[in-house]
JSON list of C-alpha atoms and ligand atoms in Angstrom, two decimals:
[
{"chain": "A", "resi": 42, "resn": "MET", "atom": "CA", "xyz": [10.23, -26.41, -1.58]},
{"chain": "A", "resi": 43, "resn": "ASN", "atom": "CA", "xyz": [10.89, -23.12, 0.22]},
{"chain": "A", "resi": 44, "resn": "LEU", "atom": "CA", "xyz": [9.12, -23.26, 3.60]},
{"chain": "A", "resi": 45, "resn": "MET", "atom": "CA", "xyz": [9.78, -19.54, 4.16]},
{"chain": "A", "resi": 46, "resn": "LYS", "atom": "CA", "xyz": [7.77, -18.46, 1.11]},
{"chain": "A", "resi": 47, "resn": "PRO", "atom": "CA", "xyz": [4.40, -17.09, 2.24]},
{"chain": "A", "resi": 48, "resn": "PHE", "atom": "CA", "xyz": [1.37, -16.97, -0.07]},
{"chain": "A", "resi": 49, "resn": "SER", "atom": "CA", "xyz": [-1.82, -14.90, -0.12]},
{"chain": "A", "resi": 50, "resn": "GLU", "atom": "CA", "xyz": [-4.66, -15.95, -2.41]},
{"chain": "A", "resi": 51, "resn": "SER", "atom": "CA", "xyz": [-6.34, -12.52, -2.31]},
{"chain": "A", "resi": 52, "resn": "THR", "atom": "CA", "xyz": [-3.09, -10.84, -3.35]},
{"chain": "A", "resi": 53, "resn": "GLU", "atom": "CA", "xyz": [-2.90, -13.20, -6.32]},
{"chain": "A", "resi": 54, "resn": "GLN", "atom": "CA", "xyz": [-6.50, -12.36, -7.23]},
{"chain": "A", "resi": 55, "resn": "ASN", "atom": "CA", "xyz": [-6.27, -8.56, -7.01]},
{"chain": "A", "resi": 56, "resn": "LYS", "atom": "CA", "xyz": [-2.86, -8.00, -8.65]},
{"chain": "A", "resi": 57, "resn": "GLN", "atom": "CA", "xyz": [-4.21, -7.66, -12.22]},
{"chain": "A", "resi": 58, "resn": "VAL", "atom": "CA", "xyz": [-7.00, -5.21, -11.42]},
{"chain": "A", "resi": 59, "resn": "ILE", "atom": "CA", "xyz": [-4.57, -3.12, -9.39]},
{"chain": "A", "resi": 60, "resn": "LEU", "atom": "CA", "xyz": [-2.07, -3.21, -12.25]},
{"chain": "A", "resi": 61, "resn": "ALA", "atom": "CA", "xyz": [-4.69, -1.85, -14.65]},
{"chain": "A", "resi": 62, "resn": "ILE", "atom": "CA", "xyz": [-4.82, 1.31, -12.53]},
{"chain": "A", "resi": 63, "resn": "ILE", "atom": "CA", "xyz": [-1.20, 1.78, -11.50]},
{"chain": "A", "resi": 64, "resn": "GLN", "atom": "CA", "xyz": [0.46, 0.88, -14.81]},
{"chain": "A", "resi": 65, "resn": "PRO", "atom": "CA", "xyz": [-0.58, 4.12, -16.58]},
{"chain": "A", "resi": 66, "resn": "LEU", "atom": "CA", "xyz": [-0.02, 6.07, -13.36]},
{"chain": "A", "resi": 67, "resn": "PHE", "atom": "CA", "xyz": [3.55, 4.80, -12.96]},
{"chain": "A", "resi": 68, "resn": "SER", "atom": "CA", "xyz": [4.44, 4.70, -16.69]},
{"chain": "A", "resi": 69, "resn": "LYS", "atom": "CA", "xyz": [6.84, 7.65, -16.52]},
{"chain": "A", "resi": 70, "resn": "LEU", "atom": "CA", "xyz": [8.10, 7.07, -12.99]},
{"chain": "A", "resi": 71, "resn": "LYS", "atom": "CA", "xyz": [11.27, 5.37, -11.82]},
{"chain": "A", "resi": 72, "resn": "ARG", "atom": "CA", "xyz": [11.48, 4.65, -8.09]},
{"chain": "A", "resi": 73, "resn": "VAL", "atom": "CA", "xyz": [8.57, 3.19, -6.12]},
{"chain": "A", "resi": 74, "resn": "LEU", "atom": "CA", "xyz": [8.50, 2.46, -2.38]},
{"chain": "A", "resi": 75, "resn": "GLU", "atom": "CA", "xyz": [5.95, -0.18, -1.43]},
{"chain": "A", "resi": 76, "resn": "ILE", "atom": "CA", "xyz": [4.77, 0.08, 2.17]},
{"chain": "A", "resi": 77, "resn": "ALA", "atom": "CA", "xyz": [3.46, -3.06, 3.92]},
{"chain": "A", "resi": 78, "resn": "SER", "atom": "CA", "xyz": [4.51, -5.46, 1.15]},
{"chain": "A", "resi": 79, "resn": "GLY", "atom": "CA", "xyz": [3.13, -8.46, 3.09]},
{"chain": "A", "resi": 80, "resn": "THR", "atom": "CA", "xyz": [4.12, -11.68, 1.35]},
{"chain": "A", "resi": 81, "resn": "GLY", "atom": "CA", "xyz": [6.05, -9.92, -1.44]},
{"chain": "A", "resi": 82, "resn": "GLN", "atom": "CA", "xyz": [3.78, -11.21, -4.23]},
{"chain": "A", "resi": 83, "resn": "HIS", "atom": "CA", "xyz": [2.72, -7.72, -5.38]},
{"chain": "A", "resi": 84, "resn": "ALA", "atom": "CA", "xyz": [6.36, -6.57, -5.37]},
{"chain": "A", "resi": 85, "resn": "VAL", "atom": "CA", "xyz": [7.39, -9.44, -7.64]},
{"chain": "A", "resi": 86, "resn": "TYR", "atom": "CA", "xyz": [4.43, -9.11, -9.99]},
{"chain": "A", "resi": 87, "resn": "PHE", "atom": "CA", "xyz": [4.52, -5.32, -10.36]},
{"chain": "A", "resi": 88, "resn": "SER", "atom": "CA", "xyz": [8.29, -5.12, -10.82]},
{"chain": "A", "resi": 89, "resn": "GLN", "atom": "CA", "xyz": [8.12, -7.94, -13.38]},
{"chain": "A", "resi": 90, "resn": "VAL", "atom": "CA", "xyz": [5.40, -6.34, -15.50]},
{"chain": "A", "resi": 91, "resn": "MET", "atom": "CA", "xyz": [6.77, -2.79, -15.11]},
{"chain": "A", "resi": 92, "resn": "PRO", "atom": "CA", "xyz": [10.49, -3.38, -15.71]},
{"chain": "A", "resi": 93, "resn": "HIS", "atom": "CA", "xyz": [11.21, 0.36, -16.05]},
{"chain": "A", "resi": 94, "resn": "LEU", "atom": "CA", "xyz": [10.50, 0.74, -12.31]},
{"chain": "A", "resi": 95, "resn": "ASP", "atom": "CA", "xyz": [12.97, 0.31, -9.49]},
{"chain": "A", "resi": 96, "resn": "TRP", "atom": "CA", "xyz": [10.72, -1.33, -6.85]},
{"chain": "A", "resi": 97, "resn": "GLN", "atom": "CA", "xyz": [11.56, -1.10, -3.14]},
{"chain": "A", "resi": 98, "resn": "PRO", "atom": "CA", "xyz": [9.45, -3.43, -0.96]},
{"chain": "A", "resi": 99, "resn": "SER", "atom": "CA", "xyz": [9.18, -2.82, 2.79]},
{"chain": "A", "resi": 100, "resn": "ASP", "atom": "CA", "xyz": [7.29, -4.08, 5.81]},
{"chain": "A", "resi": 101, "resn": "LEU", "atom": "CA", "xyz": [7.69, -4.73, 9.53]},
{"chain": "A", "resi": 102, "resn": "GLU", "atom": "CA", "xyz": [10.88, -6.62, 10.39]},
{"chain": "A", "resi": 103, "resn": "ASN", "atom": "CA", "xyz": [9.12, -9.98, 10.89]},
{"chain": "A", "resi": 104, "resn": "ALA", "atom": "CA", "xyz": [7.74, -9.98, 7.32]},
{"chain": "A", "resi": 105, "resn": "LEU", "atom": "CA", "xyz": [11.11, -9.44, 5.64]},
{"chain": "A", "resi": 106, "resn": "PRO", "atom": "CA", "xyz": [12.31, -13.09, 5.36]},
{"chain": "A", "resi": 107, "resn": "GLY", "atom": "CA", "xyz": [9.13, -14.06, 3.49]},
{"chain": "A", "resi": 108, "resn": "ILE", "atom": "CA", "xyz": [9.42, -11.13, 1.07]},
{"chain": "A", "resi": 109, "resn": "GLN", "atom": "CA", "xyz": [13.12, -11.89, 0.60]},
{"chain": "A", "resi": 110, "resn": "SER", "atom": "CA", "xyz": [12.28, -15.45, -0.43]},
{"chain": "A", "resi": 111, "resn": "TRP", "atom": "CA", "xyz": [10.00, -14.12, -3.21]},
{"chain": "A", "resi": 112, "resn": "VAL", "atom": "CA", "xyz": [12.66, -11.60, -4.25]},
{"chain": "A", "resi": 113, "resn": "ASN", "atom": "CA", "xyz": [15.33, -14.32, -4.40]},
{"chain": "A", "resi": 114, "resn": "GLU", "atom": "CA", "xyz": [13.19, -16.63, -6.45]},
{"chain": "A", "resi": 115, "resn": "SER", "atom": "CA", "xyz": [12.21, -13.88, -8.91]},
{"chain": "A", "resi": 116, "resn": "GLY", "atom": "CA", "xyz": [15.78, -13.03, -9.89]},
{"chain": "A", "resi": 117, "resn": "LEU", "atom": "CA", "xyz": [14.48, -9.59, -10.95]},
{"chain": "A", "resi": 118, "resn": "LYS", "atom": "CA", "xyz": [17.15, -6.90, -11.25]},
{"chain": "A", "resi": 119, "resn": "ASN", "atom": "CA", "xyz": [14.70, -4.02, -10.67]},
{"chain": "A", "resi": 120, "resn": "LEU", "atom": "CA", "xyz": [13.36, -5.52, -7.41]},
{"chain": "A", "resi": 121, "resn": "ASN", "atom": "CA", "xyz": [15.37, -4.56, -4.33]},
{"chain": "A", "resi": 122, "resn": "PRO", "atom": "CA", "xyz": [15.75, -6.61, -1.15]},
{"chain": "A", "resi": 123, "resn": "PRO", "atom": "CA", "xyz": [13.00, -5.59, 1.32]},
{"chain": "A", "resi": 124, "resn": "ILE", "atom": "CA", "xyz": [13.74, -2.99, 3.97]},
{"chain": "A", "resi": 125, "resn": "ALA", "atom": "CA", "xyz": [12.27, -2.73, 7.48]},
{"chain": "A", "resi": 126, "resn": "LEU", "atom": "CA", "xyz": [9.78, 0.10, 7.68]},
{"chain": "A", "resi": 127, "resn": "ASP", "atom": "CA", "xyz": [7.22, 0.66, 10.41]},
{"chain": "A", "resi": 128, "resn": "VAL", "atom": "CA", "xyz": [5.22, 3.74, 9.36]},
{"chain": "A", "resi": 129, "resn": "SER", "atom": "CA", "xyz": [5.31, 4.99, 12.97]},
{"chain": "A", "resi": 130, "resn": "SER", "atom": "CA", "xyz": [9.07, 4.71, 13.28]},
{"chain": "A", "resi": 131, "resn": "PRO", "atom": "CA", "xyz": [11.33, 7.74, 12.79]},
{"chain": "A", "resi": 132, "resn": "ASN", "atom": "CA", "xyz": [13.62, 5.57, 10.65]},
{"chain": "A", "resi": 133, "resn": "TRP", "atom": "CA", "xyz": [12.25, 6.17, 7.16]},
{"chain": "A", "resi": 134, "resn": "PRO", "atom": "CA", "xyz": [14.55, 5.72, 4.14]},
{"chain": "A", "resi": 135, "resn": "GLN", "atom": "CA", "xyz": [16.94, 8.60, 3.50]},
{"chain": "A", "resi": 136, "resn": "GLN", "atom": "CA", "xyz": [16.41, 8.61, -0.28]},
{"chain": "A", "resi": 137, "resn": "THR", "atom": "CA", "xyz": [13.32, 9.89, -2.09]},
{"chain": "A", "resi": 138, "resn": "PHE", "atom": "CA", "xyz": [10.93, 8.04, -4.41]},
{"chain": "A", "resi": 139, "resn": "ASP", "atom": "CA", "xyz": [8.61, 9.03, -7.25]},
{"chain": "A", "resi": 140, "resn": "ALA", "atom": "CA", "xyz": [5.67, 7.13, -5.74]},
{"chain": "A", "resi": 141, "resn": "ILE", "atom": "CA", "xyz": [4.49, 5.14, -2.76]},
{"chain": "A", "resi": 142, "resn": "PHE", "atom": "CA", "xyz": [2.24, 2.12, -3.24]},
{"chain": "A", "resi": 143, "resn": "SER", "atom": "CA", "xyz": [0.46, 0.33, -0.42]},
{"chain": "A", "resi": 144, "resn": "ALA", "atom": "CA", "xyz": [-2.26, -2.33, -0.60]},
{"chain": "A", "resi": 145, "resn": "ASN", "atom": "CA", "xyz": [-4.56, -3.58, 2.12]},
{"chain": "A", "resi": 146, "resn": "SER", "atom": "CA", "xyz": [-2.58, -1.87, 4.85]},
{"chain": "A", "resi": 147, "resn": "LEU", "atom": "CA", "xyz": [-4.54, 1.09, 6.27]},
{"chain": "A", "resi": 148, "resn": "HIS", "atom": "CA", "xyz": [-7.35, -1.12, 7.64]},
{"chain": "A", "resi": 149, "resn": "ILE", "atom": "CA", "xyz": [-4.77, -3.32, 9.38]},
{"chain": "A", "resi": 150, "resn": "MET", "atom": "CA", "xyz": [-3.07, -0.33, 11.00]},
{"chain": "A", "resi": 151, "resn": "SER", "atom": "CA", "xyz": [-4.33, 1.54, 14.07]},
{"chain": "A", "resi": 152, "resn": "GLN", "atom": "CA", "xyz": [-5.58, 5.12, 13.70]},
{"chain": "A", "resi": 153, "resn": "GLN", "atom": "CA", "xyz": [-2.27, 6.37, 15.06]},
{"chain": "A", "resi": 154, "resn": "HIS", "atom": "CA", "xyz": [-0.36, 4.32, 12.47]},
{"chain": "A", "resi": 155, "resn": "VAL", "atom": "CA", "xyz": [-2.47, 5.81, 9.68]},
{"chain": "A", "resi": 156, "resn": "LYS", "atom": "CA", "xyz": [-1.84, 9.33, 11.03]},
{"chain": "A", "resi": 157, "resn": "ASP", "atom": "CA", "xyz": [1.88, 8.53, 11.06]},
{"chain": "A", "resi": 158, "resn": "PHE", "atom": "CA", "xyz": [1.66, 7.09, 7.54]},
{"chain": "A", "resi": 159, "resn": "PHE", "atom": "CA", "xyz": [0.30, 10.36, 6.14]},
{"chain": "A", "resi": 160, "resn": "SER", "atom": "CA", "xyz": [2.52, 12.63, 8.21]},
{"chain": "A", "resi": 161, "resn": "ASN", "atom": "CA", "xyz": [5.68, 10.69, 7.24]},
{"chain": "A", "resi": 162, "resn": "VAL", "atom": "CA", "xyz": [5.20, 9.80, 3.55]},
{"chain": "A", "resi": 163, "resn": "GLY", "atom": "CA", "xyz": [6.06, 13.34, 2.44]},
{"chain": "A", "resi": 164, "resn": "ARG", "atom": "CA", "xyz": [9.59, 12.81, 3.77]},
{"chain": "A", "resi": 165, "resn": "VAL", "atom": "CA", "xyz": [10.37, 10.28, 1.03]},
{"chain": "A", "resi": 166, "resn": "LEU", "atom": "CA", "xyz": [8.50, 11.92, -1.87]},
{"chain": "A", "resi": 167, "resn": "ASP", "atom": "CA", "xyz": [9.59, 14.82, -4.07]},
{"chain": "A", "resi": 168, "resn": "ILE", "atom": "CA", "xyz": [7.14, 17.51, -5.16]},
{"chain": "A", "resi": 169, "resn": "ASN", "atom": "CA", "xyz": [4.51, 15.89, -7.47]},
{"chain": "A", "resi": 170, "resn": "GLY", "atom": "CA", "xyz": [5.30, 12.48, -5.91]},
{"chain": "A", "resi": 171, "resn": "LEU", "atom": "CA", "xyz": [2.34, 10.08, -5.71]},
{"chain": "A", "resi": 172, "resn": "ILE", "atom": "CA", "xyz": [0.71, 7.96, -3.01]},
{"chain": "A", "resi": 173, "resn": "ALA", "atom": "CA", "xyz": [-1.44, 5.11, -4.38]},
{"chain": "A", "resi": 174, "resn": "VAL", "atom": "CA", "xyz": [-3.39, 3.19, -1.75]},
{"chain": "A", "resi": 175, "resn": "TYR", "atom": "CA", "xyz": [-5.58, 0.13, -2.41]},
{"chain": "A", "resi": 176, "resn": "GLY", "atom": "CA", "xyz": [-8.15, -1.22, 0.04]},
{"chain": "A", "resi": 177, "resn": "PRO", "atom": "CA", "xyz": [-11.60, -0.79, 1.57]},
{"chain": "A", "resi": 178, "resn": "PHE", "atom": "CA", "xyz": [-12.76, 2.60, 2.90]},
{"chain": "A", "resi": 179, "resn": "ASN", "atom": "CA", "xyz": [-15.92, 3.77, 4.63]},
{"chain": "A", "resi": 180, "resn": "GLU", "atom": "CA", "xyz": [-17.74, 6.82, 3.30]},
{"chain": "A", "resi": 181, "resn": "HIS", "atom": "CA", "xyz": [-20.36, 9.23, 4.73]},
{"chain": "A", "resi": 182, "resn": "GLY", "atom": "CA", "xyz": [-19.93, 7.52, 8.12]},
{"chain": "A", "resi": 183, "resn": "GLN", "atom": "CA", "xyz": [-21.01, 4.15, 6.72]},
{"chain": "A", "resi": 184, "resn": "PHE", "atom": "CA", "xyz": [-19.64, 0.87, 5.48]},
{"chain": "A", "resi": 185, "resn": "THR", "atom": "CA", "xyz": [-19.93, 0.66, 1.71]},
{"chain": "A", "resi": 186, "resn": "SER", "atom": "CA", "xyz": [-21.23, -2.93, 1.85]},
{"chain": "A", "resi": 187, "resn": "GLU", "atom": "CA", "xyz": [-22.42, -5.59, 4.26]},
{"chain": "A", "resi": 188, "resn": "SER", "atom": "CA", "xyz": [-19.33, -7.65, 3.48]},
{"chain": "A", "resi": 189, "resn": "ASN", "atom": "CA", "xyz": [-17.08, -4.73, 4.49]},
{"chain": "A", "resi": 190, "resn": "GLN", "atom": "CA", "xyz": [-19.04, -4.43, 7.75]},
{"chain": "A", "resi": 191, "resn": "HIS", "atom": "CA", "xyz": [-18.42, -8.12, 8.49]},
{"chain": "A", "resi": 192, "resn": "PHE", "atom": "CA", "xyz": [-14.79, -7.75, 7.48]},
{"chain": "A", "resi": 193, "resn": "ASP", "atom": "CA", "xyz": [-14.40, -4.81, 9.88]},
{"chain": "A", "resi": 194, "resn": "ALA", "atom": "CA", "xyz": [-15.93, -6.83, 12.76]},
{"chain": "A", "resi": 195, "resn": "TRP", "atom": "CA", "xyz": [-13.54, -9.68, 11.98]},
{"chain": "A", "resi": 196, "resn": "LEU", "atom": "CA", "xyz": [-10.53, -7.31, 11.86]},
{"chain": "A", "resi": 197, "resn": "LYS", "atom": "CA", "xyz": [-11.49, -5.85, 15.26]},
{"chain": "A", "resi": 198, "resn": "SER", "atom": "CA", "xyz": [-11.89, -9.35, 16.75]},
{"chain": "A", "resi": 199, "resn": "CYS", "atom": "CA", "xyz": [-8.27, -10.02, 15.73]},
{"chain": "A", "resi": 200, "resn": "ASN", "atom": "CA", "xyz": [-7.01, -6.62, 16.87]},
{"chain": "A", "resi": 201, "resn": "PRO", "atom": "CA", "xyz": [-9.30, -3.96, 18.39]},
{"chain": "A", "resi": 202, "resn": "ASP", "atom": "CA", "xyz": [-7.02, -1.22, 16.94]},
{"chain": "A", "resi": 203, "resn": "SER", "atom": "CA", "xyz": [-7.54, -2.44, 13.36]},
{"chain": "A", "resi": 204, "resn": "GLY", "atom": "CA", "xyz": [-10.54, -1.54, 11.22]},
{"chain": "A", "resi": 205, "resn": "ILE", "atom": "CA", "xyz": [-11.68, 0.04, 7.96]},
{"chain": "A", "resi": 206, "resn": "LYS", "atom": "CA", "xyz": [-10.87, 3.75, 7.92]},
{"chain": "A", "resi": 207, "resn": "ALA", "atom": "CA", "xyz": [-13.05, 6.59, 6.66]},
{"chain": "A", "resi": 208, "resn": "PHE", "atom": "CA", "xyz": [-12.16, 7.96, 3.25]},
{"chain": "A", "resi": 209, "resn": "GLU", "atom": "CA", "xyz": [-12.88, 11.54, 4.43]},
{"chain": "A", "resi": 210, "resn": "TRP", "atom": "CA", "xyz": [-10.58, 11.18, 7.46]},
{"chain": "A", "resi": 211, "resn": "CYS", "atom": "CA", "xyz": [-7.71, 9.77, 5.33]},
{"chain": "A", "resi": 212, "resn": "ASN", "atom": "CA", "xyz": [-8.19, 12.53, 2.77]},
{"chain": "A", "resi": 213, "resn": "GLU", "atom": "CA", "xyz": [-8.09, 15.17, 5.51]},
{"chain": "A", "resi": 214, "resn": "LEU", "atom": "CA", "xyz": [-4.84, 13.68, 6.88]},
{"chain": "A", "resi": 215, "resn": "ALA", "atom": "CA", "xyz": [-3.38, 13.67, 3.36]},
{"chain": "A", "resi": 216, "resn": "GLN", "atom": "CA", "xyz": [-4.42, 17.28, 2.73]},
{"chain": "A", "resi": 217, "resn": "LYS", "atom": "CA", "xyz": [-2.95, 18.43, 6.03]},
{"chain": "A", "resi": 218, "resn": "ALA", "atom": "CA", "xyz": [0.30, 16.75, 5.00]},
{"chain": "A", "resi": 219, "resn": "GLY", "atom": "CA", "xyz": [0.36, 18.70, 1.71]},
{"chain": "A", "resi": 220, "resn": "PHE", "atom": "CA", "xyz": [-1.25, 16.17, -0.66]},
{"chain": "A", "resi": 221, "resn": "LYS", "atom": "CA", "xyz": [-4.14, 16.56, -3.09]},
{"chain": "A", "resi": 222, "resn": "LEU", "atom": "CA", "xyz": [-6.46, 13.71, -4.09]},
{"chain": "A", "resi": 223, "resn": "ILE", "atom": "CA", "xyz": [-6.07, 13.35, -7.88]},
{"chain": "A", "resi": 224, "resn": "GLU", "atom": "CA", "xyz": [-7.70, 9.96, -8.60]},
{"chain": "A", "resi": 225, "resn": "ASP", "atom": "CA", "xyz": [-10.33, 7.77, -6.93]},
{"chain": "A", "resi": 226, "resn": "HIS", "atom": "CA", "xyz": [-11.01, 4.39, -8.57]},
{"chain": "A", "resi": 227, "resn": "PRO", "atom": "CA", "xyz": [-13.79, 2.03, -7.48]},
{"chain": "A", "resi": 228, "resn": "MET", "atom": "CA", "xyz": [-12.38, -1.52, -7.42]},
{"chain": "A", "resi": 229, "resn": "PRO", "atom": "CA", "xyz": [-13.96, -4.99, -7.27]},
{"chain": "A", "resi": 230, "resn": "GLN", "atom": "CA", "xyz": [-15.25, -6.29, -3.92]},
{"chain": "A", "resi": 231, "resn": "ASN", "atom": "CA", "xyz": [-15.91, -2.81, -2.51]},
{"chain": "A", "resi": 232, "resn": "ASN", "atom": "CA", "xyz": [-12.30, -1.71, -2.56]},
{"chain": "A", "resi": 233, "resn": "ARG", "atom": "CA", "xyz": [-10.85, 1.53, -3.92]},
{"chain": "A", "resi": 234, "resn": "ILE", "atom": "CA", "xyz": [-7.59, 2.90, -5.21]},
{"chain": "A", "resi": 235, "resn": "LEU", "atom": "CA", "xyz": [-6.98, 6.44, -3.96]},
{"chain": "A", "resi": 236, "resn": "VAL", "atom": "CA", "xyz": [-4.16, 8.50, -5.45]},
{"chain": "A", "resi": 237, "resn": "TRP", "atom": "CA", "xyz": [-2.76, 11.64, -3.84]},
{"chain": "A", "resi": 238, "resn": "GLN", "atom": "CA", "xyz": [-0.07, 13.94, -5.20]},
{"chain": "A", "resi": 239, "resn": "LYS", "atom": "CA", "xyz": [2.42, 15.98, -3.20]},
{"chain": "A", "resi": 240, "resn": "MET", "atom": "CA", "xyz": [1.84, 19.68, -3.80]},
{"chain": "A", "resi": 241, "resn": "ALA", "atom": "CA", "xyz": [4.55, 22.35, -3.94]},
{"chain": "B", "resi": 1611, "resn": "SAM", "atom": "C1", "xyz": [-3.15, -7.48, 5.03]},
{"chain": "B", "resi": 1611, "resn": "SAM", "atom": "S1", "xyz": [-1.42, -7.31, 4.89]},
{"chain": "B", "resi": 1611, "resn": "SAM", "atom": "C2", "xyz": [-1.28, -6.66, 3.23]},
{"chain": "B", "resi": 1611, "resn": "SAM", "atom": "C3", "xyz": [-0.03, -7.12, 2.57]},
{"chain": "B", "resi": 1611, "resn": "SAM", "atom": "C4", "xyz": [0.13, -6.78, 1.08]},
{"chain": "B", "resi": 1611, "resn": "SAM", "atom": "N1", "xyz": [0.25, -5.36, 0.87]},
{"chain": "B", "resi": 1611, "resn": "SAM", "atom": "C5", "xyz": [-0.98, -7.35, 0.25]},
{"chain": "B", "resi": 1611, "resn": "SAM", "atom": "O1", "xyz": [-1.82, -6.59, -0.25]},
{"chain": "B", "resi": 1611, "resn": "SAM", "atom": "O2", "xyz": [-1.01, -8.58, 0.10]},
{"chain": "B", "resi": 1611, "resn": "SAM", "atom": "C6", "xyz": [-1.05, -5.91, 5.92]},
{"chain": "B", "resi": 1611, "resn": "SAM", "atom": "C7", "xyz": [0.42, -5.62, 6.08]},
{"chain": "B", "resi": 1611, "resn": "SAM", "atom": "O3", "xyz": [0.58, -4.42, 6.83]},
{"chain": "B", "resi": 1611, "resn": "SAM", "atom": "C8", "xyz": [1.79, -4.54, 7.56]},
{"chain": "B", "resi": 1611, "resn": "SAM", "atom": "N2", "xyz": [1.81, -3.54, 8.64]},
{"chain": "B", "resi": 1611, "resn": "SAM", "atom": "C9", "xyz": [1.04, -3.54, 9.76]},
{"chain": "B", "resi": 1611, "resn": "SAM", "atom": "N3", "xyz": [1.37, -2.49, 10.54]},
{"chain": "B", "resi": 1611, "resn": "SAM", "atom": "C10", "xyz": [2.35, -1.81, 9.90]},
{"chain": "B", "resi": 1611, "resn": "SAM", "atom": "C11", "xyz": [3.10, -0.63, 10.20]},
{"chain": "B", "resi": 1611, "resn": "SAM", "atom": "N4", "xyz": [2.91, 0.03, 11.35]},
{"chain": "B", "resi": 1611, "resn": "SAM", "atom": "N5", "xyz": [4.04, -0.21, 9.32]},
{"chain": "B", "resi": 1611, "resn": "SAM", "atom": "C12", "xyz": [4.23, -0.89, 8.16]},
{"chain": "B", "resi": 1611, "resn": "SAM", "atom": "N6", "xyz": [3.56, -2.01, 7.82]},
{"chain": "B", "resi": 1611, "resn": "SAM", "atom": "C13", "xyz": [2.63, -2.47, 8.68]},
{"chain": "B", "resi": 1611, "resn": "SAM", "atom": "C14", "xyz": [1.75, -5.98, 8.05]},
{"chain": "B", "resi": 1611, "resn": "SAM", "atom": "O4", "xyz": [3.01, -6.44, 8.46]},
{"chain": "B", "resi": 1611, "resn": "SAM", "atom": "C15", "xyz": [1.21, -6.71, 6.82]},
{"chain": "B", "resi": 1611, "resn": "SAM", "atom": "O5", "xyz": [2.24, -7.18, 6.00]}
]
């Protein structure tokens, strides 16, 4: 038994519905940077079922040993060892990617972290590069469900800086950073997948 190997039940449950959206989106792409990989379960699953991709997981330093244990166990050649990446840090990877994927991260981050996410992602994406983000979003100044409202209250009780972000605010940050919203997919349990593309 590997005591370092973390596990998230929700990640296990949402990986197939997320795949159904990102598989066609990433079908002709090569290099993907995952931001906030968490346990590493998505990284293993997506790189396994999309072997043409070169998948780069990342997260805060303290999450890396757990992700590494999933990477080691997978033995996948197209799955890289995780790298430390705090979206607010100036130390983003030097290389560029075809797409960025991030699940259930923006509602964990503070508003400043989300601003930094959108202002920094362009540094690692070429023109036409994609950002695909999965998670809950508010819209028209409201929660989209009672369960999201309870979830938001719970998030704030754990960390007052966390909380579900407004779709319109995220889209405005993305547009200011030179991205255009190209896809918006409703997902089970009041989640969404939003896809932005870097404009010339
Ligand atoms: C709820 S978990 C989601 C993990 C995974 N993506 C999933 O869907 O299972 C949120 C993740 O965001 C990461 N995170 C929080 N703040 C961050 C930041 N400033 N930069 C990068 N990652 C961050 C946390 O370390 C954590 O792994």
